[in-house]
Amino acid sequence: MPTIADPRAFLENLFSVAVSAADPEKVLAANLPEKPKGRTVVIGAGKGAAQMARAFERLWDAPLTGVIVTRYGYAVPCERIEVLEAAHPVPDDSGLLASGRLMAAVRGLNEDDLVVALVCGGGSALLPAPAGDLTLADEIAVNKALLASGAPISAMNAVRKQVSRIKGGRLAALAHPARVVSLVVSDIPGDNPALVASGPTIADETTRADALRLIERYRLDLPEAVMRHIRDGKDEPPLPSDPRYARNEVKLVASAAVSLEAAAAAAKKAGVEAVILSDAIEGEASEVGRVHAAIAAEVVRRNRPFEKPVVILSGGETTVTIKGKGKGGRNGEFLLSFACATDGLAGLSALAADTDGIDGSEDNAGAFADGTTVARLADKGKDAAEFLSRNDSWTAFDALGDLFVPGPTGTNVNDFRAILIQ
């Protein structure tokens, strides 16, 4: 098999192929709903929602109106659908206004009308709508506590929907008796569409009791007003059996599984065998990094469980329990941990990145690493393990010029990890 002369270009191409497999225009074309007798109203939220809206406009050859919200800097021009921007990952006032606009857009519809919900990752933070007597500050406090807790996305959403007027299927309930068709790009391990963006149009089975157990399990320090609201349970989100959802439909239009399969096919076309470990890996990012490192080291040293040359692919959504005050996201954390555990290994290159183009709060999607990463940091008088201990992966990879910055991609099927060994 041929040697890959430029490993980073090879890995970057695999990322591009994975993202292209989730391109909104491609995936929506095969999943358009039937046109209604009445009006068509488009709503949506997420980091790729504007691109989804633009694609839907191009594909829908009938009247429509609508409004969607995306992250600041992620908007693209649409002709018939209004595009709003708000903060992510911590909600802000613009998100609060956007939630109000989406809720207003679906009120007053009848059974002949159609609501098309374009839902993708990031929508939860973009749609703050505090329930009861709670405030935006309360919802922000919940979000920050969850982000720092290391809790998986399923636990986060079980809590989030208890304090919201829009999450957990509530937006679809507001649209009743109109039919709601949710077109979902999944960034969730396991691809449960009710968990994407905390399911504004899709109910799930979790209850107030589940949320309270998870708050205790992950030791979440939430405002007393939030705890009181959840304990009171006066306005729990509807369950999937609610008759208001009887006519609704959910279509999963893109996922990590499809994107990883596309990347694997591209690698094989280039003459490199590809293996997919899983599209649904969860857990602490640094621990997942060490596990991937152990597998890669086994291949480097013993040519097992896979024979070189090979590219090892995986997806899912890791988490970071924040202990330091550094900068960076879960993919940087994964990769720095991986680099520490593969220090000195030859013939190994890796890319870890978020398919939406942003890892954490900075402008990079992730970073590159190889067996020289730790040594190159040491040459600059910097300690990779120290960076990792303070959750400061961005600073480490920035010092090396190894950040990966593709910009917003217009989609989101979560983490993409590729390790080339030759």
XYZ file of C-alpha atoms in Angstrom:
422
model
C 0.000 0.000 0.000
C 1.202 3.557 -0.695
C 2.703 5.750 2.021
C 0.748 8.920 2.759
C 3.319 11.663 2.189
C 1.240 14.414 3.844
C -0.660 12.875 6.783
C -2.329 16.129 7.819
C -3.717 16.791 4.359
C -4.982 13.200 4.275
C -6.716 13.557 7.658
C -8.153 16.946 6.749
C -9.612 15.458 3.581
C -11.290 12.706 5.604
C -12.838 15.394 7.814
C -14.110 17.230 4.727
C -15.618 14.043 3.339
C -17.341 13.341 6.658
C -18.797 16.847 6.753
C -19.890 16.664 3.114
C -21.843 13.479 3.847
C -23.996 15.553 6.209
C -24.404 18.496 3.799
C -27.903 19.945 4.377
C -28.928 20.159 0.719
C -27.964 16.543 0.079
C -29.689 15.105 3.114
C -32.835 17.243 3.048
C -33.611 16.486 -0.599
C -34.348 12.863 0.263
C -36.505 13.725 3.270
C -38.948 16.427 2.207
C -42.459 16.069 3.674
C -45.630 16.138 1.616
C -46.931 19.619 0.906
C -49.892 20.624 3.088
C -53.285 22.007 2.133
C -52.570 24.994 4.326
C -49.493 27.001 5.247
C -45.910 25.820 5.623
C -44.028 27.328 8.570
C -40.327 26.575 9.007
C -38.668 26.822 12.411
C -35.245 25.666 13.484
C -32.315 25.925 15.848
C -28.693 24.841 15.926
C -25.244 25.665 14.668
C -26.151 24.387 11.200
C -29.745 25.648 11.177
C -29.137 28.541 8.762
C -27.576 26.246 6.170
C -30.461 23.825 6.638
C -32.928 26.680 6.146
C -31.227 27.883 2.969
C -31.198 24.343 1.585
C -34.857 23.811 2.456
C -35.817 27.066 0.701
C -34.086 25.916 -2.471
C -35.791 22.537 -2.380
C -39.314 23.638 -1.409
C -41.183 24.798 -4.528
C -44.189 26.157 -2.654
C -44.957 29.106 -0.360
C -43.403 29.135 3.100
C -42.543 31.438 5.975
C -40.294 30.852 8.927
C -37.684 31.812 11.473
C -34.613 29.973 12.755
C -31.803 30.733 15.203
C -28.125 29.912 14.897
C -24.884 30.803 16.650
C -23.306 34.240 16.199
C -21.267 34.210 12.995
C -23.040 31.151 11.570
C -25.819 32.919 9.642
C -26.150 32.613 5.877
C -28.580 34.601 3.689
C -32.066 33.180 3.248
C -34.855 34.630 1.098
C -38.032 33.554 2.884
C -36.852 32.336 6.280
C -35.656 34.872 8.837
C -32.291 34.012 10.378
C -31.593 35.100 13.957
C -28.329 34.755 15.876
C -27.685 34.109 19.558
C -24.971 32.935 21.940
C -23.571 29.428 22.293
C -22.658 27.566 24.511
C -23.976 29.940 27.195
C -27.416 31.462 26.405
C -28.028 35.208 26.159
C -30.852 37.733 25.705
C -30.826 37.287 21.929
C -31.557 33.600 22.424
C -34.422 34.493 24.730
C -35.900 36.735 22.023
C -35.362 34.037 19.409
C -37.247 31.487 21.515
C -40.152 33.896 21.718
C -40.114 34.369 17.948
C -40.159 30.625 17.274
C -43.007 30.068 19.731
C -44.997 32.916 18.171
C -44.421 31.483 14.684
C -46.261 28.228 15.500
C -49.180 29.645 17.454
C -52.604 29.931 15.838
C -52.088 27.254 13.195
C -54.754 24.753 12.110
C -54.792 21.076 11.185
C -54.178 21.809 7.486
C -50.903 23.604 8.251
C -47.422 22.098 8.304
C -44.564 23.006 10.617
C -41.126 21.912 9.434
C -38.589 21.877 12.276
C -34.924 21.995 11.229
C -33.059 20.755 14.287
C -29.340 20.224 14.822
C -26.716 20.359 17.560
C -26.301 23.550 19.537
C -29.990 24.367 19.522
C -30.396 23.873 23.244
C -28.202 26.817 24.232
C -29.695 28.932 21.439
C -33.249 28.479 22.759
C -33.405 29.678 26.371
C -36.994 30.035 27.589
C -37.156 29.885 31.394
C -40.219 28.123 32.753
C -42.474 29.419 35.497
C -40.885 32.135 37.632
C -37.337 31.276 36.539
C -35.119 33.860 34.866
C -32.573 33.803 32.069
C -29.886 33.982 34.771
C -31.292 30.773 36.267
C -31.183 28.987 32.919
C -27.638 30.237 32.307
C -26.606 28.879 35.721
C -28.094 25.489 34.816
C -26.249 25.471 31.514
C -22.898 26.392 33.051
C -23.249 23.757 35.772
C -24.054 21.080 33.210
C -21.178 22.055 30.907
C -18.697 21.767 33.781
C -20.142 18.563 35.250
C -18.897 15.919 32.837
C -22.463 14.628 32.519
C -23.422 12.932 29.221
C -25.758 14.732 26.851
C -28.717 12.538 27.833
C -28.395 13.675 31.451
C -27.960 17.312 30.430
C -31.148 17.275 28.387
C -33.165 15.536 31.081
C -32.403 18.483 33.353
C -32.629 21.244 30.733
C -36.121 20.373 29.605
C -37.476 20.620 33.157
C -36.665 24.328 33.344
C -37.791 25.357 29.855
C -40.977 26.453 28.091
C -39.684 25.304 24.675
C -37.580 22.148 25.140
C -38.765 18.563 25.587
C -41.383 18.709 22.828
C -43.071 21.848 24.131
C -42.594 23.767 20.863
C -44.419 21.049 18.923
C -47.200 21.022 21.501
C -47.666 24.765 20.905
C -48.051 24.089 17.171
C -50.978 21.673 17.679
C -53.230 20.982 15.743
C -50.789 21.616 12.889
C -48.681 18.648 11.756
C -45.011 18.904 12.764
C -42.264 17.202 10.761
C -38.866 17.352 12.446
C -35.817 16.992 10.179
C -32.937 16.221 12.514
C -29.169 16.224 12.040
C -27.959 14.120 14.956
C -24.940 15.068 17.057
C -25.980 12.606 19.762
C -24.320 9.255 20.516
C -26.954 6.660 19.718
C -28.888 9.112 17.503
C -31.928 9.591 19.737
C -33.552 12.585 17.971
C -35.325 13.670 21.169
C -31.930 14.563 22.643
C -30.744 16.771 19.767
C -31.018 20.422 20.889
C -32.977 19.144 23.906
C -35.804 18.125 21.555
C -37.872 21.314 21.132
C -40.292 19.439 18.854
C -39.727 15.870 20.090
C -40.753 14.598 23.513
C -38.878 11.913 25.438
C -39.640 9.662 28.386
C -37.492 11.306 31.071
C -39.369 12.814 34.004
C -38.916 15.234 36.866
C -37.840 12.314 39.086
C -35.146 11.378 36.553
C -33.867 14.946 36.535
C -33.631 15.057 40.339
C -31.681 11.790 40.408
C -29.251 13.106 37.792
C -28.765 16.371 39.660
C -27.768 14.378 42.730
C -25.604 11.923 40.768
C -23.532 14.629 39.088
C -23.574 16.878 42.146
C -24.952 19.833 40.239
C -24.950 23.083 42.186
C -28.113 24.750 40.865
C -29.914 27.887 42.079
C -32.509 27.259 44.764
C -35.224 28.682 42.486
C -34.358 26.027 39.900
C -34.438 23.210 42.450
C -37.756 24.451 43.826
C -39.256 24.584 40.330
C -38.157 21.042 39.490
C -39.293 19.628 42.831
C -42.721 21.273 42.513
C -43.257 19.588 39.139
C -46.264 21.761 38.322
C -45.574 21.886 34.585
C -43.673 18.806 33.489
C -42.942 18.444 29.768
C -45.366 16.221 27.809
C -44.518 12.568 27.255
C -44.321 11.047 23.746
C -47.765 9.486 24.260
C -49.394 12.938 24.404
C -52.162 13.006 21.730
C -50.913 16.364 20.437
C -48.003 14.481 18.832
C -50.134 11.828 17.098
C -49.767 13.268 13.561
C -46.150 14.366 13.905
C -43.161 12.769 12.186
C -39.448 12.649 12.924
C -36.799 12.041 10.259
C -33.124 11.561 11.097
C -31.481 13.061 7.996
C -27.788 12.891 8.945
C -25.665 11.240 11.621
C -22.119 10.419 12.679
C -22.508 6.847 11.421
C -23.074 7.938 7.820
C -20.262 10.501 7.964
C -17.729 8.032 9.381
C -18.659 5.484 6.720
C -18.026 8.114 4.037
C -14.628 8.943 5.544
C -13.728 5.253 5.693
C -14.609 4.834 2.026
C -12.429 7.828 1.114
C -9.473 6.369 3.036
C -9.824 3.020 1.293
C -9.974 4.779 -2.075
C -6.617 6.371 -1.185
C -5.205 2.925 -0.460
C -5.406 2.968 3.328
C -7.515 0.462 5.241
C -10.024 2.101 7.581
C -11.714 0.820 10.731
C -14.532 2.476 12.661
C -14.338 1.854 16.404
C -17.743 3.385 17.125
C -19.904 6.366 16.185
C -21.231 6.714 19.747
C -18.245 7.011 22.089
C -18.936 8.920 25.299
C -16.930 9.504 28.458
C -14.297 11.834 29.844
C -12.336 13.201 26.877
C -8.912 12.633 28.431
C -9.771 9.022 29.316
C -11.121 8.346 25.824
C -7.872 9.823 24.511
C -5.820 7.370 26.544
C -7.879 4.403 25.307
C -7.422 5.466 21.687
C -3.707 5.914 22.391
C -3.437 2.372 23.737
C -5.048 0.965 20.607
C -2.814 3.067 18.345
C 0.312 2.042 20.256
C -0.614 -1.629 19.889
C -0.856 -1.158 16.139
C 2.460 0.715 15.976
C 4.368 -1.828 18.079
C 2.694 -5.144 17.306
C 0.611 -4.592 14.172
C -2.545 -5.600 16.019
C -5.525 -5.517 16.316
C -5.228 -3.825 12.911
C -2.423 -4.062 10.365
C -0.563 -0.975 9.177
C -1.200 1.162 7.247
C -4.590 1.911 8.750
C -6.709 4.855 9.777
C -8.737 4.416 12.956
C -11.985 6.406 12.975
C -14.433 7.158 15.767
C -17.231 9.559 16.652
C -19.611 10.379 19.459
C -19.518 13.081 22.114
C -16.997 13.098 24.923
C -17.229 15.412 27.918
C -14.786 17.426 30.013
C -15.072 17.771 33.763
C -13.535 21.202 34.159
C -10.869 21.441 36.858
C -8.639 24.200 35.504
C -9.073 27.613 33.906
C -7.559 26.960 30.493
C -9.042 27.287 27.009
C -10.148 24.499 24.709
C -12.878 21.984 24.002
C -13.414 18.273 24.280
C -11.587 17.428 21.041
C -8.497 19.367 22.089
C -8.630 17.681 25.496
C -8.923 14.256 23.851
C -6.020 14.961 21.514
C -3.667 16.359 24.151
C -4.291 13.312 26.321
C -3.711 11.103 23.270
C -0.445 12.937 22.510
C 0.836 12.493 26.059
C 0.166 8.747 25.868
C 1.782 8.279 22.426
C 4.868 10.428 23.011
C 7.738 9.230 20.850
C 5.774 6.803 18.682
C 6.715 7.053 15.011
C 4.431 6.828 11.996
C 1.388 8.121 13.828
C -0.727 11.227 13.073
C -4.119 12.206 14.463
C -6.904 14.732 13.989
C -9.741 15.307 16.447
C -12.342 17.907 15.567
C -15.981 18.871 15.957
C -17.868 18.571 12.676
C -19.618 21.915 13.229
C -16.257 23.701 13.006
C -16.036 24.826 16.640
C -14.502 22.971 19.572
C -15.437 24.669 22.822
C -15.484 28.454 22.845
C -12.606 29.295 20.476
C -12.532 29.440 16.660
C -10.884 26.057 16.043
C -12.659 22.798 15.304
C -9.901 20.790 16.962
C -6.221 20.097 16.353
C -3.570 17.802 14.932
C -1.112 15.699 16.936
C 1.598 13.103 16.345
C 4.333 11.283 18.225
C 6.403 14.476 18.401
C 3.756 16.762 19.935
C 4.969 16.433 23.542
C 8.636 16.821 22.554
C 7.934 19.889 20.449
C 6.150 21.494 23.393
C 9.107 20.621 25.620
C 11.447 22.310 23.123
C 9.456 25.483 23.765
C 9.788 25.035 27.516
C 6.194 23.897 27.893
C 4.806 20.829 29.664
C 2.008 18.961 27.860
C 0.821 17.252 31.047
C 0.543 20.604 32.801
C -1.582 21.996 29.976
C -3.825 18.941 30.247
C -4.192 19.276 34.006
C -5.638 22.768 33.639
C -7.867 21.981 30.636
C -5.733 24.232 28.439
C -5.438 22.239 25.219
C -6.094 25.257 22.977
C -3.035 27.073 24.321
C -0.858 23.993 23.868
C -1.813 23.372 20.253
C -1.790 27.088 19.446
C 1.824 27.271 20.647
C 2.701 24.579 18.087
C 0.635 25.986 15.242
C -1.343 22.738 15.254
C -4.884 24.067 15.640
C -7.369 22.981 12.970
C -9.541 25.940 11.894
C -11.882 25.066 8.988
C -14.539 27.631 9.976
C -18.274 26.943 10.334
C -19.250 23.863 8.329
C -23.020 24.254 8.193
C -23.721 20.901 9.809
C -23.071 19.046 13.056
C -22.715 15.295 13.512
C -20.470 15.682 16.530
C -16.885 14.581 17.148
C -14.689 13.263 14.346
C -11.491 11.442 15.263
C -9.022 9.972 12.781
C -5.682 8.330 13.650
C -3.411 7.423 10.737
C -0.762 4.766 11.425
C 1.726 3.758 8.728
